[in-house]
mmCIF file of N, CA and C in Angstrom:
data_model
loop_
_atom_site.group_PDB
_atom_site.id
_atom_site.type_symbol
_atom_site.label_atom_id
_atom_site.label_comp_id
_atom_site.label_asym_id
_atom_site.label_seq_id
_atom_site.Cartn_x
_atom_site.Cartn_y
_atom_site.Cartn_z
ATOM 1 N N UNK Q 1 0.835 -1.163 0.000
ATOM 2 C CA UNK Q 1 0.000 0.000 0.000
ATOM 3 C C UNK Q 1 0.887 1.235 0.000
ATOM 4 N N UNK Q 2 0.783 2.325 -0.822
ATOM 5 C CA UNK Q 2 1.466 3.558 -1.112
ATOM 6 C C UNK Q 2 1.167 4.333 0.382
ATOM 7 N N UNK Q 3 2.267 4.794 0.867
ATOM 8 C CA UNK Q 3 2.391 5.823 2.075
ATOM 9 C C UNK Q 3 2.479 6.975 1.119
ATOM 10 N N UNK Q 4 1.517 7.907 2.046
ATOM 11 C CA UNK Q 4 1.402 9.461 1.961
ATOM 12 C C UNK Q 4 2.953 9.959 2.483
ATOM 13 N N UNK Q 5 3.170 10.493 1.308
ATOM 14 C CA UNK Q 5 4.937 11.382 1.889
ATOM 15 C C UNK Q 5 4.459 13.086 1.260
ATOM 16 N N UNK Q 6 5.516 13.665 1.857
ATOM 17 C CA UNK Q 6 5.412 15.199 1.316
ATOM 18 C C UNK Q 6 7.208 15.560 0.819
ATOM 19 N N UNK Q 7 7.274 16.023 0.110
ATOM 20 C CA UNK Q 7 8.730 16.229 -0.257
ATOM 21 C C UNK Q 7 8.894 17.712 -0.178
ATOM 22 N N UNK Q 8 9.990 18.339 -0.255
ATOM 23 C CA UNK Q 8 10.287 20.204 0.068
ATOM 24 C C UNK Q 8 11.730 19.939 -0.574
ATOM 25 N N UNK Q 9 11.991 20.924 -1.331
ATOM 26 C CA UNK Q 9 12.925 21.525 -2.005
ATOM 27 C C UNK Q 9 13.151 22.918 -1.861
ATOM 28 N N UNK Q 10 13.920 23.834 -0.917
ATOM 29 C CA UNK Q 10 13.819 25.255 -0.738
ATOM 30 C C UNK Q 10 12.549 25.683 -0.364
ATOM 31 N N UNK Q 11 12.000 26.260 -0.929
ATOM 32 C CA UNK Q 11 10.391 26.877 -0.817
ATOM 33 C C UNK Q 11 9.311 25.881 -1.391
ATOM 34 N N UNK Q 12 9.714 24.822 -2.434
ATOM 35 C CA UNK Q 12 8.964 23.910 -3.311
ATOM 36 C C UNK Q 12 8.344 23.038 -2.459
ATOM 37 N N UNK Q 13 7.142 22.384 -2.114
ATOM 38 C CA UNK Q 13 6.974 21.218 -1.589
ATOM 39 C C UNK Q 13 5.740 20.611 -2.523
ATOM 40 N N UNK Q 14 5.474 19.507 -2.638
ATOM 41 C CA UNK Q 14 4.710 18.576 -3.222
ATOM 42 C C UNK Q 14 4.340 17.244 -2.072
ATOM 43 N N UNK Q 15 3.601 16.732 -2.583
ATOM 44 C CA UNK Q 15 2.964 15.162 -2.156
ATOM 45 C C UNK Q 15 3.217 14.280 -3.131
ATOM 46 N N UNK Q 16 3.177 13.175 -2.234
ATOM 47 C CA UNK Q 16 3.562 12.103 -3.337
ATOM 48 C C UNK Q 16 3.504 11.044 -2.459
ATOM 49 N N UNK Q 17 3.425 9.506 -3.090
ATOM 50 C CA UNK Q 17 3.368 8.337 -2.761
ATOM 51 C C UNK Q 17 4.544 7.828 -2.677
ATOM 52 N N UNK Q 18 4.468 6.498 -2.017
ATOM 53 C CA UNK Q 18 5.774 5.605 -1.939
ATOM 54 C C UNK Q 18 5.431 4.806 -3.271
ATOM 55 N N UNK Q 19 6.202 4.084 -3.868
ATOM 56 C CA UNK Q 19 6.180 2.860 -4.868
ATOM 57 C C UNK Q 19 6.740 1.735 -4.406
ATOM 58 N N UNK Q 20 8.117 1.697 -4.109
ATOM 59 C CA UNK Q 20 9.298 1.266 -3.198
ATOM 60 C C UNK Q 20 10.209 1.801 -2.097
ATOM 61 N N UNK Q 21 9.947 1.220 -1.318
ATOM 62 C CA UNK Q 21 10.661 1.911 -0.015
ATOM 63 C C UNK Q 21 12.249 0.690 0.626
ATOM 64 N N UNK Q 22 12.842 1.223 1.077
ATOM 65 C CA UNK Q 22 14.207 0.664 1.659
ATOM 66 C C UNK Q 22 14.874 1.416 2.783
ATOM 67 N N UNK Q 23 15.899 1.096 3.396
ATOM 68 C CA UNK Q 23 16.551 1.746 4.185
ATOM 69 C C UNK Q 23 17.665 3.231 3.432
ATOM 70 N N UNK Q 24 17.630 2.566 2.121
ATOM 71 C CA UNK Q 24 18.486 3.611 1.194
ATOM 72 C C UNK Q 24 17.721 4.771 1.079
ATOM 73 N N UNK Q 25 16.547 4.775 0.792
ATOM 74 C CA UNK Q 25 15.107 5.274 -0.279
ATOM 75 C C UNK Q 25 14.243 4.830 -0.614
ATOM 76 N N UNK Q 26 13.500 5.600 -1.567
ATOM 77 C CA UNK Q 26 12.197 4.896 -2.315
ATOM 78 C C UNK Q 26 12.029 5.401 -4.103
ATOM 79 N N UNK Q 27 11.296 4.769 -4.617
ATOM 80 C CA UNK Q 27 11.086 5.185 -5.751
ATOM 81 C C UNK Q 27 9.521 5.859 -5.046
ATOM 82 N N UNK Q 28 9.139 7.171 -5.645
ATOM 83 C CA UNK Q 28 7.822 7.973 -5.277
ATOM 84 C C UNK Q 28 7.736 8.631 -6.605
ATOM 85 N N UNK Q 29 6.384 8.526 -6.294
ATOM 86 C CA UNK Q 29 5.255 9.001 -7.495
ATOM 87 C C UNK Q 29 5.123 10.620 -6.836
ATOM 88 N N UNK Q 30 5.685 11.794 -7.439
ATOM 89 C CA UNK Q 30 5.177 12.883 -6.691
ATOM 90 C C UNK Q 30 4.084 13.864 -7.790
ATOM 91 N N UNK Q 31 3.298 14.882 -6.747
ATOM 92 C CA UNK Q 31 2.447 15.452 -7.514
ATOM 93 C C UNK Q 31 2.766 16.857 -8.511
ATOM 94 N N UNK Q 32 4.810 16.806 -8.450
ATOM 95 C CA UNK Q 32 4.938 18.025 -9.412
ATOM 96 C C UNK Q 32 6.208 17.067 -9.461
ATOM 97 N N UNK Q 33 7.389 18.036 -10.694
ATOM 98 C CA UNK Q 33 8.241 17.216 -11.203
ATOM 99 C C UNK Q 33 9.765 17.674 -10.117
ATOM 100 N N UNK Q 34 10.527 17.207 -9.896
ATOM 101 C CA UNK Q 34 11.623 17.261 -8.883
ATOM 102 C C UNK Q 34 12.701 16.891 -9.977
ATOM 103 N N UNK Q 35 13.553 18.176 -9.897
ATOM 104 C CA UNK Q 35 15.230 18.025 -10.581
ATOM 105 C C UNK Q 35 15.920 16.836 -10.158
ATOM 106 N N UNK Q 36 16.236 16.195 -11.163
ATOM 107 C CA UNK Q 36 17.494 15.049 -10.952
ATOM 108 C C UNK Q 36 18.600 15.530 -10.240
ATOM 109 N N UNK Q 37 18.780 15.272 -8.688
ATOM 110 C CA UNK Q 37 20.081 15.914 -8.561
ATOM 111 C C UNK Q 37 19.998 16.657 -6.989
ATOM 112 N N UNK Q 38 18.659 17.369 -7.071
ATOM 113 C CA UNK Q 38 17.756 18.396 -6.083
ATOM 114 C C UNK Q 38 18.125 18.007 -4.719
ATOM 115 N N UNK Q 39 18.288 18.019 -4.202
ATOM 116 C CA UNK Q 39 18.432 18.156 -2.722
ATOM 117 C C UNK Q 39 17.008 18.160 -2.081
ATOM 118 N N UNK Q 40 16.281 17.005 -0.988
ATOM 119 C CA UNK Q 40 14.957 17.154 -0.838
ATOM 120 C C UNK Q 40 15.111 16.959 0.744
ATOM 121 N N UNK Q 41 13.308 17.507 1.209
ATOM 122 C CA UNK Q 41 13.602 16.683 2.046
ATOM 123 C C UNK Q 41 12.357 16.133 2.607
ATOM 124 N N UNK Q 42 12.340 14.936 2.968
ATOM 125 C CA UNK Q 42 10.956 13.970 3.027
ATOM 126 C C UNK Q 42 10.239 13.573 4.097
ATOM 127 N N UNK Q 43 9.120 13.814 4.346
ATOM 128 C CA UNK Q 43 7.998 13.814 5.494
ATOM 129 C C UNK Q 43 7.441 12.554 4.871
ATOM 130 N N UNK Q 44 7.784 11.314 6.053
ATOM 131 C CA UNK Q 44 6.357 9.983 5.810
ATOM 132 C C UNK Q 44 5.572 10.788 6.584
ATOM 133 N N UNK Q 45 4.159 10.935 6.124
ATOM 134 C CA UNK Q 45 2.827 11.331 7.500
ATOM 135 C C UNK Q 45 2.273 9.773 7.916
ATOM 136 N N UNK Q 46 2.503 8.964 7.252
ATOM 137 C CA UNK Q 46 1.841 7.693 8.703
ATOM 138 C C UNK Q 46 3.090 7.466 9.531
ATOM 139 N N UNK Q 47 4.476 8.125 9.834
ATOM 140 C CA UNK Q 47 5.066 7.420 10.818
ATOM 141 C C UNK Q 47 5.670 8.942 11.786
ATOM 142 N N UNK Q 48 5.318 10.160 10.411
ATOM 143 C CA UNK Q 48 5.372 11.338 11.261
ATOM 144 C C UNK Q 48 7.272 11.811 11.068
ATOM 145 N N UNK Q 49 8.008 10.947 10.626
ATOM 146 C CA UNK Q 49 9.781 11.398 10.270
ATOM 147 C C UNK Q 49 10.111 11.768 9.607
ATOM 148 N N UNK Q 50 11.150 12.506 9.409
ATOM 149 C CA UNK Q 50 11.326 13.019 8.050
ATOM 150 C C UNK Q 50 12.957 13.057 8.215
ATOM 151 N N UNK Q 51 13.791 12.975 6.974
ATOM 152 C CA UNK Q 51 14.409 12.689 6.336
ATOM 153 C C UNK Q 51 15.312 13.527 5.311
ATOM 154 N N UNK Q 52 16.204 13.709 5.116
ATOM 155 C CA UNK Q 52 17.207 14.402 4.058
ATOM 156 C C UNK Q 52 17.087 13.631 2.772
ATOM 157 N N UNK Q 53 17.425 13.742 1.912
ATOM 158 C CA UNK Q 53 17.160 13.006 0.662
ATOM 159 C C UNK Q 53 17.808 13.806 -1.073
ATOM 160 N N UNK Q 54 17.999 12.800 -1.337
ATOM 161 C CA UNK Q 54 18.956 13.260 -2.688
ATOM 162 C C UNK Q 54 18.007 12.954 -4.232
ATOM 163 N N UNK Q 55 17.417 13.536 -4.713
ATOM 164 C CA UNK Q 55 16.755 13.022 -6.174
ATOM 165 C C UNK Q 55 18.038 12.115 -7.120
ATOM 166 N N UNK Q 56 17.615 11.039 -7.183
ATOM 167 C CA UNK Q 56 19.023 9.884 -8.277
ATOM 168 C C UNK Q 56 18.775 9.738 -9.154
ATOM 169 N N UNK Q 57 17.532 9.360 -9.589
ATOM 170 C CA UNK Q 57 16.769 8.683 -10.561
ATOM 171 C C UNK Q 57 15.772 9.386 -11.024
ATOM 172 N N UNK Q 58 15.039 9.756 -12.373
ATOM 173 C CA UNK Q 58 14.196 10.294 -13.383
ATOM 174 C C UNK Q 58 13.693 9.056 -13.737
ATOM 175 N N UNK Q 59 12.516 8.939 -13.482
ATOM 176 C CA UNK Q 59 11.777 8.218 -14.745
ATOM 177 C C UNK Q 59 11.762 8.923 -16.343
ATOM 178 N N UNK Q 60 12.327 8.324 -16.889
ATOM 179 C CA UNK Q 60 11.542 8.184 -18.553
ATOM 180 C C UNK Q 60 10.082 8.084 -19.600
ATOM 181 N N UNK Q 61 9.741 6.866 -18.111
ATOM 182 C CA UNK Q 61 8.280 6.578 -18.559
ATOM 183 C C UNK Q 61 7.188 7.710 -18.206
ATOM 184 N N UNK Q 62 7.784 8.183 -16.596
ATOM 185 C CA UNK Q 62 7.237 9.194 -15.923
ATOM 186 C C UNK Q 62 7.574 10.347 -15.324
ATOM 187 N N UNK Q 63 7.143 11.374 -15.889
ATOM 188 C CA UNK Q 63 8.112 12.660 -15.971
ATOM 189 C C UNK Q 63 7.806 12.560 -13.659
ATOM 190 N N UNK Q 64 6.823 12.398 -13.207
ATOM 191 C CA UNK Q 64 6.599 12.101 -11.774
ATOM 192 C C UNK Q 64 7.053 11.533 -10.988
ATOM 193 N N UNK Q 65 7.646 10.350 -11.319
ATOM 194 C CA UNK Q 65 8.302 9.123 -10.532
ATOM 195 C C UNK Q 65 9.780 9.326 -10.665
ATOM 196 N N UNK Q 66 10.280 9.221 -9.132
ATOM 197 C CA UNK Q 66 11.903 9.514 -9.324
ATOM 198 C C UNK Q 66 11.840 8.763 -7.928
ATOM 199 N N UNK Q 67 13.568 8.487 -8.682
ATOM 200 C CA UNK Q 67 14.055 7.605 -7.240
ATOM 201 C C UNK Q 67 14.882 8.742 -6.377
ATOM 202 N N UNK Q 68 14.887 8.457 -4.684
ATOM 203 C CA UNK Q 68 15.638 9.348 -4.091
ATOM 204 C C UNK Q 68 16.694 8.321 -2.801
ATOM 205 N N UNK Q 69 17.870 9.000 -2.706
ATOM 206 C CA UNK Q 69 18.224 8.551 -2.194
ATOM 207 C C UNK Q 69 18.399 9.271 -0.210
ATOM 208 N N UNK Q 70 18.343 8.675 0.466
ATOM 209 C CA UNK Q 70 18.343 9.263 1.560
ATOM 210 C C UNK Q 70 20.091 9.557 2.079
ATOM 211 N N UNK Q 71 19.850 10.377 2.874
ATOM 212 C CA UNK Q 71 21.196 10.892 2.882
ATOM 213 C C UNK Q 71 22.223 9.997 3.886
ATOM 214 N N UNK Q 72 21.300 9.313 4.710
ATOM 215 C CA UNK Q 72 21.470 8.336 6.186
ATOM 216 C C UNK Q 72 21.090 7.522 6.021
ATOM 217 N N UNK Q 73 20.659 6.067 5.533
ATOM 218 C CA UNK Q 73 20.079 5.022 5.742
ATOM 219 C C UNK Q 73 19.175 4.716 6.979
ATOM 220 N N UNK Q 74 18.019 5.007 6.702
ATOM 221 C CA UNK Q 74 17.097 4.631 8.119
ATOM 222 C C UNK Q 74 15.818 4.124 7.834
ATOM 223 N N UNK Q 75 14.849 3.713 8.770
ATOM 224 C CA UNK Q 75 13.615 3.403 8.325
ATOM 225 C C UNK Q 75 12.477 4.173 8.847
ATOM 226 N N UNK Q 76 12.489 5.361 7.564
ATOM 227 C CA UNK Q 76 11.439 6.583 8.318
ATOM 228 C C UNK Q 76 10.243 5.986 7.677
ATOM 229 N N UNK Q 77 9.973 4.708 6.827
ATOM 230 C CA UNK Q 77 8.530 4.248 6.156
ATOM 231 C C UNK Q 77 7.987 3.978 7.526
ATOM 232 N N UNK Q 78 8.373 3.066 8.696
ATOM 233 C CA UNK Q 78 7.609 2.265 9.266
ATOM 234 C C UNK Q 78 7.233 1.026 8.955
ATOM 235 N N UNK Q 79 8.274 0.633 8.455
ATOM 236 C CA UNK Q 79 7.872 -1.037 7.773
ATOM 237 C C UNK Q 79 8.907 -1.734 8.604
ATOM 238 N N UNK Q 80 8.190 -2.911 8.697
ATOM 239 C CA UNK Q 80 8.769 -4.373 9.571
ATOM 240 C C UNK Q 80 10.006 -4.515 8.755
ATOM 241 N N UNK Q 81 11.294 -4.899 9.177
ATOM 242 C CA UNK Q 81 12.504 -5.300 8.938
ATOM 243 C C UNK Q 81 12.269 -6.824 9.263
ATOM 244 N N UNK Q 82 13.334 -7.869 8.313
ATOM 245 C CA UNK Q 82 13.216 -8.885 8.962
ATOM 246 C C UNK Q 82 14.395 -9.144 10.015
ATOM 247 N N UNK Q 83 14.243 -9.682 10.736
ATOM 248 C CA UNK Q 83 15.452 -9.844 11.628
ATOM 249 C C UNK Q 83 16.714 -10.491 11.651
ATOM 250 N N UNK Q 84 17.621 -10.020 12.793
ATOM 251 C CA UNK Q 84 19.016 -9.920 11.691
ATOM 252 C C UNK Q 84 19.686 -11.098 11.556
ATOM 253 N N UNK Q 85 18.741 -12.580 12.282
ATOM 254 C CA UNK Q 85 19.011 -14.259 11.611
ATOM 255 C C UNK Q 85 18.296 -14.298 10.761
ATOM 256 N N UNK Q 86 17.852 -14.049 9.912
ATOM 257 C CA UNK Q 86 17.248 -14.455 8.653
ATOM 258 C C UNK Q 86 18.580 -14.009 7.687
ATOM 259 N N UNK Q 87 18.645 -15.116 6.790
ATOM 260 C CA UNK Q 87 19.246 -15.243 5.855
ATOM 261 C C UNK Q 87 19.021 -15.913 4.715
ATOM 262 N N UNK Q 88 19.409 -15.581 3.423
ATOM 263 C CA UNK Q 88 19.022 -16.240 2.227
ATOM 264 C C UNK Q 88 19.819 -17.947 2.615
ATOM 265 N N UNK Q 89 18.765 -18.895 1.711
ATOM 266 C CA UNK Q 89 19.173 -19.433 1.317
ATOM 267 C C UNK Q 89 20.530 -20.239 0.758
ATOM 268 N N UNK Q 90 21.377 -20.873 1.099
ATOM 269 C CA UNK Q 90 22.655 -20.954 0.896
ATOM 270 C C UNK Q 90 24.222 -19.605 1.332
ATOM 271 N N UNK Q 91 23.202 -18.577 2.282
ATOM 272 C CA UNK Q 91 24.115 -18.016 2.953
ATOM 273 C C UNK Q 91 24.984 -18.462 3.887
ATOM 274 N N UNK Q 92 24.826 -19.408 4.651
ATOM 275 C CA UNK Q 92 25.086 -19.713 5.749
ATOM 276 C C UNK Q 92 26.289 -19.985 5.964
#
């Protein structure tokens, strides 16, 4: 399910969805277009944190959808991590 985020650039801010989320970033669907490159910075509203963030990625397909990278690795989504014995398959 897409989390409600808000993004800010200087004076700029927009809304936008999650697509994919990680400890790196997310790919987000936002409601105006954000420079490749931009310096952001990102409000989840279901967990209330917010975040520094780097624009990486442009969609092609979608002038809206860009990947960002966070500046810290953390988990401002609010999503379950699995825990830190779980391992793939033939890791062991």
């Amino acid at each position: 399910m897409p989390d409600p985020t808000k993004t800010s650039a200087g004076a700029h801010s927009c809304d936008g969805e999650t697509i994919v989320v990680n400890l790196h970033g997310a790919l987000v669907k936002t409601s105006s277009q954000l420079e490749l490159g931009a310096g952001i910075n990102v409000h989840v509203q279901l967990t209330g944190k917010a975040a520094a963030a780097r624009v990486v990625f442009a969609s092609r397909q979608s002038a809206l959808e860009v990947g960002i990278a966070l500046d810290h690795p953390q988990n401002i989504w609010g999503v379950s991590l699995p825990p830190a014995d779980w391992t793939e398959e033939g890791e062991r």
